[in-house]
Amino acid sequence: VAIFIAIHLVTLIAAGATQDRAIVFDARQMVPIHVTGIILAVVTLLQVTRGRRWLRAAAIALLLTHAGTGARATTPWIAAAHEEGLELNARAWRTSALVARMRAMPPDATMATNADEAIYQQTGRLVRLLPQRRDPISDLSNPRFVEELHALPRTLGRNGVIVFFDTVPWRTYTPTREELAAIPGLRESIHESDGSIFVVSPGAAASAQPPSR
């Protein structure tokens, strides 16, 4: 068990340093260590208290107390998750004004967004992710970012729509609202409390050209 914990930590550190800089050492990443740590503690206590009934009883009481404390701390989170939902199924997404507008869009609309997975979760529609200024996994810059950004009117076509959410601040590698607003051939047509919708201006799909270098 101790070897597993060590290997898990080394693997996380190595992956974060060489492949995925988005790895965060949060509670979720530490779950395997927590679980195996409890197993190691139980096995160790059973071995140490062998033949000592009162000591074993005290150890079992300690473990039950730990389990009860964890359950008590988790209960509010479970209740909130049941009431509000989690992640992409949270109430904020289910009641989003932008998502509601997307559900009403015609099937021939070509859409791009900075929250593609949330849109798919809520509407079942496959939409493309906006151009990325850098790779979120490797953190390498995209040398064609500006070119791809200004090509959006041509790429999306005359039925093109960009849905920009203000509620995904972690998407720092996609264009900002200001960058979208500065693209010739795009105009902001709808503004909601959780973001905006940009549409391709008439004629812009054919005439849009990448910026000069």
PDB file of C-alpha atoms in Angstrom:
ATOM      1  CA  VAL A   1       0.000   0.000   0.000  1.00  0.00           C
ATOM      2  CA  ALA A   2       2.797   2.386   0.904  1.00  0.00           C
ATOM      3  CA  ILE A   3       4.461   1.655  -2.449  1.00  0.00           C
ATOM      4  CA  PHE A   4       1.188   2.417  -4.262  1.00  0.00           C
ATOM      5  CA  ILE A   5       0.904   5.783  -2.503  1.00  0.00           C
ATOM      6  CA  ALA A   6       4.480   6.677  -3.435  1.00  0.00           C
ATOM      7  CA  ILE A   7       3.975   5.640  -7.079  1.00  0.00           C
ATOM      8  CA  HIS A   8       0.734   7.629  -7.298  1.00  0.00           C
ATOM      9  CA  LEU A   9       2.422  10.792  -6.013  1.00  0.00           C
ATOM     10  CA  VAL A  10       5.445  10.391  -8.296  1.00  0.00           C
ATOM     11  CA  THR A  11       3.182   9.766 -11.291  1.00  0.00           C
ATOM     12  CA  LEU A  12       1.120  12.895 -10.595  1.00  0.00           C
ATOM     13  CA  ILE A  13       4.213  15.049 -10.160  1.00  0.00           C
ATOM     14  CA  ALA A  14       5.865  13.675 -13.307  1.00  0.00           C
ATOM     15  CA  ALA A  15       2.693  14.083 -15.392  1.00  0.00           C
ATOM     16  CA  GLY A  16       2.200  17.636 -14.181  1.00  0.00           C
ATOM     17  CA  ALA A  17       5.802  18.555 -14.953  1.00  0.00           C
ATOM     18  CA  THR A  18       6.077  16.954 -18.397  1.00  0.00           C
ATOM     19  CA  GLN A  19       2.619  16.454 -19.953  1.00  0.00           C
ATOM     20  CA  ASP A  20      -0.390  18.059 -18.295  1.00  0.00           C
ATOM     21  CA  ARG A  21       0.198  21.314 -16.466  1.00  0.00           C
ATOM     22  CA  ALA A  22      -3.513  21.500 -15.733  1.00  0.00           C
ATOM     23  CA  ILE A  23      -3.178  18.785 -13.090  1.00  0.00           C
ATOM     24  CA  VAL A  24      -4.124  20.193  -9.681  1.00  0.00           C
ATOM     25  CA  PHE A  25      -3.305  18.489  -6.416  1.00  0.00           C
ATOM     26  CA  ASP A  26      -6.820  18.793  -5.061  1.00  0.00           C
ATOM     27  CA  ALA A  27      -8.999  16.464  -2.972  1.00  0.00           C
ATOM     28  CA  ARG A  28     -10.112  14.496  -6.031  1.00  0.00           C
ATOM     29  CA  GLN A  29      -6.548  13.703  -7.075  1.00  0.00           C
ATOM     30  CA  MET A  30      -5.767  12.634  -3.523  1.00  0.00           C
ATOM     31  CA  VAL A  31      -8.694  10.188  -3.209  1.00  0.00           C
ATOM     32  CA  PRO A  32      -6.582   7.100  -4.045  1.00  0.00           C
ATOM     33  CA  ILE A  33      -4.084   8.113  -1.379  1.00  0.00           C
ATOM     34  CA  HIS A  34      -6.850   8.757   1.151  1.00  0.00           C
ATOM     35  CA  VAL A  35      -8.478   5.379   0.549  1.00  0.00           C
ATOM     36  CA  THR A  36      -5.238   3.398   0.553  1.00  0.00           C
ATOM     37  CA  GLY A  37      -4.063   5.356   3.584  1.00  0.00           C
ATOM     38  CA  ILE A  38      -7.160   4.263   5.497  1.00  0.00           C
ATOM     39  CA  ILE A  39      -6.565   0.646   4.462  1.00  0.00           C
ATOM     40  CA  LEU A  40      -2.953   0.884   5.592  1.00  0.00           C
ATOM     41  CA  ALA A  41      -4.030   2.394   8.921  1.00  0.00           C
ATOM     42  CA  VAL A  42      -6.629  -0.330   9.530  1.00  0.00           C
ATOM     43  CA  VAL A  43      -4.197  -3.153   8.740  1.00  0.00           C
ATOM     44  CA  THR A  44      -1.502  -1.605  10.911  1.00  0.00           C
ATOM     45  CA  LEU A  45      -3.864  -1.103  13.853  1.00  0.00           C
ATOM     46  CA  LEU A  46      -5.125  -4.689  13.629  1.00  0.00           C
ATOM     47  CA  GLN A  47      -1.566  -5.978  13.694  1.00  0.00           C
ATOM     48  CA  VAL A  48      -0.437  -3.728  16.528  1.00  0.00           C
ATOM     49  CA  THR A  49      -3.479  -4.470  18.703  1.00  0.00           C
ATOM     50  CA  ARG A  50      -3.458  -8.240  18.176  1.00  0.00           C
ATOM     51  CA  GLY A  51      -4.089  -9.923  21.512  1.00  0.00           C
ATOM     52  CA  ARG A  52      -4.941  -6.623  23.244  1.00  0.00           C
ATOM     53  CA  ARG A  53      -8.714  -6.471  23.289  1.00  0.00           C
ATOM     54  CA  TRP A  54      -9.053  -3.107  25.003  1.00  0.00           C
ATOM     55  CA  LEU A  55      -6.500  -1.501  22.665  1.00  0.00           C
ATOM     56  CA  ARG A  56      -8.215  -3.002  19.616  1.00  0.00           C
ATOM     57  CA  ALA A  57     -11.570  -1.719  20.858  1.00  0.00           C
ATOM     58  CA  ALA A  58     -10.064   1.749  21.220  1.00  0.00           C
ATOM     59  CA  ALA A  59      -8.593   1.545  17.708  1.00  0.00           C
ATOM     60  CA  ILE A  60     -11.953   0.491  16.235  1.00  0.00           C
ATOM     61  CA  ALA A  61     -13.663   3.341  18.074  1.00  0.00           C
ATOM     62  CA  LEU A  62     -11.107   5.751  16.627  1.00  0.00           C
ATOM     63  CA  LEU A  63     -11.731   4.478  13.103  1.00  0.00           C
ATOM     64  CA  LEU A  64     -15.498   4.720  13.534  1.00  0.00           C
ATOM     65  CA  THR A  65     -15.110   8.278  14.823  1.00  0.00           C
ATOM     66  CA  HIS A  66     -13.053   9.155  11.755  1.00  0.00           C
ATOM     67  CA  ALA A  67     -15.685   7.619   9.476  1.00  0.00           C
ATOM     68  CA  GLY A  68     -18.486   9.450  11.277  1.00  0.00           C
ATOM     69  CA  THR A  69     -16.662  12.778  11.056  1.00  0.00           C
ATOM     70  CA  GLY A  70     -16.143  12.292   7.330  1.00  0.00           C
ATOM     71  CA  ALA A  71     -19.788  11.384   6.801  1.00  0.00           C
ATOM     72  CA  ARG A  72     -20.935  14.421   8.765  1.00  0.00           C
ATOM     73  CA  ALA A  73     -18.689  16.737   6.740  1.00  0.00           C
ATOM     74  CA  THR A  74     -19.854  15.196   3.460  1.00  0.00           C
ATOM     75  CA  THR A  75     -23.595  15.334   4.142  1.00  0.00           C
ATOM     76  CA  PRO A  76     -24.054  19.077   3.358  1.00  0.00           C
ATOM     77  CA  TRP A  77     -22.116  18.637   0.116  1.00  0.00           C
ATOM     78  CA  ILE A  78     -24.303  15.691  -0.915  1.00  0.00           C
ATOM     79  CA  ALA A  79     -27.457  17.641  -0.090  1.00  0.00           C
ATOM     80  CA  ALA A  80     -26.267  20.671  -2.080  1.00  0.00           C
ATOM     81  CA  ALA A  81     -25.246  18.470  -5.013  1.00  0.00           C
ATOM     82  CA  HIS A  82     -28.693  16.869  -5.041  1.00  0.00           C
ATOM     83  CA  GLU A  83     -30.426  20.239  -4.891  1.00  0.00           C
ATOM     84  CA  GLU A  84     -28.205  22.345  -7.156  1.00  0.00           C
ATOM     85  CA  GLY A  85     -26.453  19.751  -9.309  1.00  0.00           C
ATOM     86  CA  LEU A  86     -22.745  19.459  -9.993  1.00  0.00           C
ATOM     87  CA  GLU A  87     -20.390  20.736 -12.655  1.00  0.00           C
ATOM     88  CA  LEU A  88     -22.069  20.759 -16.080  1.00  0.00           C
ATOM     89  CA  ASN A  89     -25.401  19.720 -14.602  1.00  0.00           C
ATOM     90  CA  ALA A  90     -25.474  22.560 -12.074  1.00  0.00           C
ATOM     91  CA  ARG A  91     -28.577  24.728 -11.765  1.00  0.00           C
ATOM     92  CA  ALA A  92     -26.716  27.680 -13.321  1.00  0.00           C
ATOM     93  CA  TRP A  93     -26.297  25.730 -16.556  1.00  0.00           C
ATOM     94  CA  ARG A  94     -29.792  24.266 -16.501  1.00  0.00           C
ATOM     95  CA  THR A  95     -31.342  27.729 -16.144  1.00  0.00           C
ATOM     96  CA  SER A  96     -28.858  29.582 -18.370  1.00  0.00           C
ATOM     97  CA  ALA A  97     -30.436  32.191 -20.622  1.00  0.00           C
ATOM     98  CA  LEU A  98     -27.808  31.565 -23.302  1.00  0.00           C
ATOM     99  CA  VAL A  99     -28.374  27.813 -23.231  1.00  0.00           C
ATOM    100  CA  ALA A 100     -32.113  28.424 -23.615  1.00  0.00           C
ATOM    101  CA  ARG A 101     -31.460  30.552 -26.692  1.00  0.00           C
ATOM    102  CA  MET A 102     -29.216  27.868 -28.139  1.00  0.00           C
ATOM    103  CA  ARG A 103     -31.961  25.271 -27.770  1.00  0.00           C
ATOM    104  CA  ALA A 104     -34.174  27.505 -29.912  1.00  0.00           C
ATOM    105  CA  MET A 105     -31.621  28.016 -32.689  1.00  0.00           C
ATOM    106  CA  PRO A 106     -32.282  26.430 -36.091  1.00  0.00           C
ATOM    107  CA  PRO A 107     -30.528  23.126 -36.799  1.00  0.00           C
ATOM    108  CA  ASP A 108     -28.512  24.637 -39.673  1.00  0.00           C
ATOM    109  CA  ALA A 109     -26.799  27.178 -37.386  1.00  0.00           C
ATOM    110  CA  THR A 110     -23.029  26.640 -37.245  1.00  0.00           C
ATOM    111  CA  MET A 111     -21.927  27.375 -33.705  1.00  0.00           C
ATOM    112  CA  ALA A 112     -18.685  27.930 -31.840  1.00  0.00           C
ATOM    113  CA  THR A 113     -18.309  28.611 -28.149  1.00  0.00           C
ATOM    114  CA  ASN A 114     -15.978  28.699 -25.160  1.00  0.00           C
ATOM    115  CA  ALA A 115     -18.136  26.127 -23.314  1.00  0.00           C
ATOM    116  CA  ASP A 116     -18.640  23.302 -25.814  1.00  0.00           C
ATOM    117  CA  GLU A 117     -18.971  20.494 -23.253  1.00  0.00           C
ATOM    118  CA  ALA A 118     -21.611  22.392 -21.259  1.00  0.00           C
ATOM    119  CA  ILE A 119     -23.667  23.036 -24.385  1.00  0.00           C
ATOM    120  CA  TYR A 120     -23.537  19.385 -25.364  1.00  0.00           C
ATOM    121  CA  GLN A 121     -24.540  18.350 -21.841  1.00  0.00           C
ATOM    122  CA  GLN A 122     -27.534  20.681 -21.800  1.00  0.00           C
ATOM    123  CA  THR A 123     -28.713  20.598 -25.424  1.00  0.00           C
ATOM    124  CA  GLY A 124     -27.182  17.527 -27.033  1.00  0.00           C
ATOM    125  CA  ARG A 125     -25.793  19.732 -29.823  1.00  0.00           C
ATOM    126  CA  LEU A 126     -22.221  19.309 -30.985  1.00  0.00           C
ATOM    127  CA  VAL A 127     -20.526  22.689 -31.303  1.00  0.00           C
ATOM    128  CA  ARG A 128     -16.930  23.578 -32.007  1.00  0.00           C
ATOM    129  CA  LEU A 129     -14.620  25.138 -29.469  1.00  0.00           C
ATOM    130  CA  LEU A 130     -13.309  28.603 -30.244  1.00  0.00           C
ATOM    131  CA  PRO A 131      -9.665  28.904 -31.369  1.00  0.00           C
ATOM    132  CA  GLN A 132      -7.177  28.304 -28.583  1.00  0.00           C
ATOM    133  CA  ARG A 133      -4.294  30.666 -27.910  1.00  0.00           C
ATOM    134  CA  ARG A 134      -2.422  27.800 -26.237  1.00  0.00           C
ATOM    135  CA  ASP A 135      -2.827  24.105 -25.642  1.00  0.00           C
ATOM    136  CA  PRO A 136      -4.358  23.653 -22.164  1.00  0.00           C
ATOM    137  CA  ILE A 137      -2.512  20.347 -21.692  1.00  0.00           C
ATOM    138  CA  SER A 138       1.004  21.116 -22.911  1.00  0.00           C
ATOM    139  CA  ASP A 139       0.738  24.904 -22.417  1.00  0.00           C
ATOM    140  CA  LEU A 140       2.353  25.412 -25.834  1.00  0.00           C
ATOM    141  CA  SER A 141       1.309  28.571 -27.690  1.00  0.00           C
ATOM    142  CA  ASN A 142      -0.739  28.325 -30.874  1.00  0.00           C
ATOM    143  CA  PRO A 143       1.149  30.315 -33.542  1.00  0.00           C
ATOM    144  CA  ARG A 144      -1.986  30.442 -35.728  1.00  0.00           C
ATOM    145  CA  PHE A 145      -4.309  31.774 -33.033  1.00  0.00           C
ATOM    146  CA  VAL A 146      -4.782  35.264 -34.513  1.00  0.00           C
ATOM    147  CA  GLU A 147      -5.239  33.846 -38.008  1.00  0.00           C
ATOM    148  CA  GLU A 148      -7.843  31.309 -36.812  1.00  0.00           C
ATOM    149  CA  LEU A 149      -9.598  33.992 -34.782  1.00  0.00           C
ATOM    150  CA  HIS A 150     -10.046  36.392 -37.690  1.00  0.00           C
ATOM    151  CA  ALA A 151     -11.068  33.546 -39.973  1.00  0.00           C
ATOM    152  CA  LEU A 152     -14.116  32.731 -37.805  1.00  0.00           C
ATOM    153  CA  PRO A 153     -16.687  34.542 -40.028  1.00  0.00           C
ATOM    154  CA  ARG A 154     -15.450  32.575 -43.046  1.00  0.00           C
ATOM    155  CA  THR A 155     -15.093  29.321 -41.084  1.00  0.00           C
ATOM    156  CA  LEU A 156     -18.584  29.478 -39.580  1.00  0.00           C
ATOM    157  CA  GLY A 157     -20.318  30.749 -42.714  1.00  0.00           C
ATOM    158  CA  ARG A 158     -23.426  32.855 -43.171  1.00  0.00           C
ATOM    159  CA  ASN A 159     -25.347  30.947 -40.474  1.00  0.00           C
ATOM    160  CA  GLY A 160     -22.461  31.259 -38.054  1.00  0.00           C
ATOM    161  CA  VAL A 161     -23.097  31.931 -34.365  1.00  0.00           C
ATOM    162  CA  ILE A 162     -20.624  32.370 -31.516  1.00  0.00           C
ATOM    163  CA  VAL A 163     -21.927  31.815 -28.002  1.00  0.00           C
ATOM    164  CA  PHE A 164     -19.625  33.394 -25.441  1.00  0.00           C
ATOM    165  CA  PHE A 165     -20.141  32.513 -21.777  1.00  0.00           C
ATOM    166  CA  ASP A 166     -18.917  34.768 -18.968  1.00  0.00           C
ATOM    167  CA  THR A 167     -19.314  31.830 -16.568  1.00  0.00           C
ATOM    168  CA  VAL A 168     -16.202  29.856 -17.607  1.00  0.00           C
ATOM    169  CA  PRO A 169     -13.329  31.990 -16.241  1.00  0.00           C
ATOM    170  CA  TRP A 170     -10.984  28.992 -16.321  1.00  0.00           C
ATOM    171  CA  ARG A 171     -11.060  29.030 -20.120  1.00  0.00           C
ATOM    172  CA  THR A 172      -8.196  31.497 -20.316  1.00  0.00           C
ATOM    173  CA  TYR A 173      -6.899  29.906 -23.521  1.00  0.00           C
ATOM    174  CA  THR A 174      -9.944  30.877 -25.629  1.00  0.00           C
ATOM    175  CA  PRO A 175     -10.684  34.383 -26.985  1.00  0.00           C
ATOM    176  CA  THR A 176     -12.001  37.104 -24.711  1.00  0.00           C
ATOM    177  CA  ARG A 177     -15.202  39.027 -25.394  1.00  0.00           C
ATOM    178  CA  GLU A 178     -13.098  42.024 -26.485  1.00  0.00           C
ATOM    179  CA  GLU A 179     -11.151  39.911 -28.970  1.00  0.00           C
ATOM    180  CA  LEU A 180     -14.361  38.575 -30.495  1.00  0.00           C
ATOM    181  CA  ALA A 181     -15.908  42.042 -30.698  1.00  0.00           C
ATOM    182  CA  ALA A 182     -12.845  43.306 -32.603  1.00  0.00           C
ATOM    183  CA  ILE A 183     -13.168  40.731 -35.408  1.00  0.00           C
ATOM    184  CA  PRO A 184     -14.432  42.297 -38.657  1.00  0.00           C
ATOM    185  CA  GLY A 185     -17.590  40.556 -39.780  1.00  0.00           C
ATOM    186  CA  LEU A 186     -18.829  39.653 -36.301  1.00  0.00           C
ATOM    187  CA  ARG A 187     -21.390  41.604 -34.321  1.00  0.00           C
ATOM    188  CA  GLU A 188     -22.855  41.092 -30.876  1.00  0.00           C
ATOM    189  CA  SER A 189     -26.565  40.498 -31.374  1.00  0.00           C
ATOM    190  CA  ILE A 190     -27.703  39.326 -27.929  1.00  0.00           C
ATOM    191  CA  HIS A 191     -26.435  40.025 -24.435  1.00  0.00           C
ATOM    192  CA  GLU A 192     -27.625  37.980 -21.455  1.00  0.00           C
ATOM    193  CA  SER A 193     -26.656  37.866 -17.799  1.00  0.00           C
ATOM    194  CA  ASP A 194     -24.313  34.943 -18.425  1.00  0.00           C
ATOM    195  CA  GLY A 195     -22.783  35.984 -21.746  1.00  0.00           C
ATOM    196  CA  SER A 196     -23.358  37.087 -25.310  1.00  0.00           C
ATOM    197  CA  ILE A 197     -24.178  35.791 -28.759  1.00  0.00           C
ATOM    198  CA  PHE A 198     -22.217  37.018 -31.779  1.00  0.00           C
ATOM    199  CA  VAL A 199     -23.423  36.449 -35.322  1.00  0.00           C
ATOM    200  CA  VAL A 200     -21.703  36.638 -38.680  1.00  0.00           C
ATOM    201  CA  SER A 201     -22.693  39.825 -40.505  1.00  0.00           C
ATOM    202  CA  PRO A 202     -24.302  39.464 -43.938  1.00  0.00           C
ATOM    203  CA  GLY A 203     -21.622  39.103 -46.596  1.00  0.00           C
ATOM    204  CA  ALA A 204     -18.825  38.726 -44.048  1.00  0.00           C
ATOM    205  CA  ALA A 205     -18.485  34.966 -44.546  1.00  0.00           C
ATOM    206  CA  ALA A 206     -17.235  35.422 -48.089  1.00  0.00           C
ATOM    207  CA  SER A 207     -15.177  38.555 -47.597  1.00  0.00           C
ATOM    208  CA  ALA A 208     -13.453  37.827 -44.268  1.00  0.00           C
ATOM    209  CA  GLN A 209      -9.669  37.775 -44.649  1.00  0.00           C
ATOM    210  CA  PRO A 210      -6.966  36.946 -42.097  1.00  0.00           C
ATOM    211  CA  PRO A 211      -5.078  39.929 -40.654  1.00  0.00           C
ATOM    212  CA  SER A 212      -1.915  41.026 -42.470  1.00  0.00           C
ATOM    213  CA  ARG A 213       1.340  40.092 -40.819  1.00  0.00           C
TER     214      ARG A 213
END
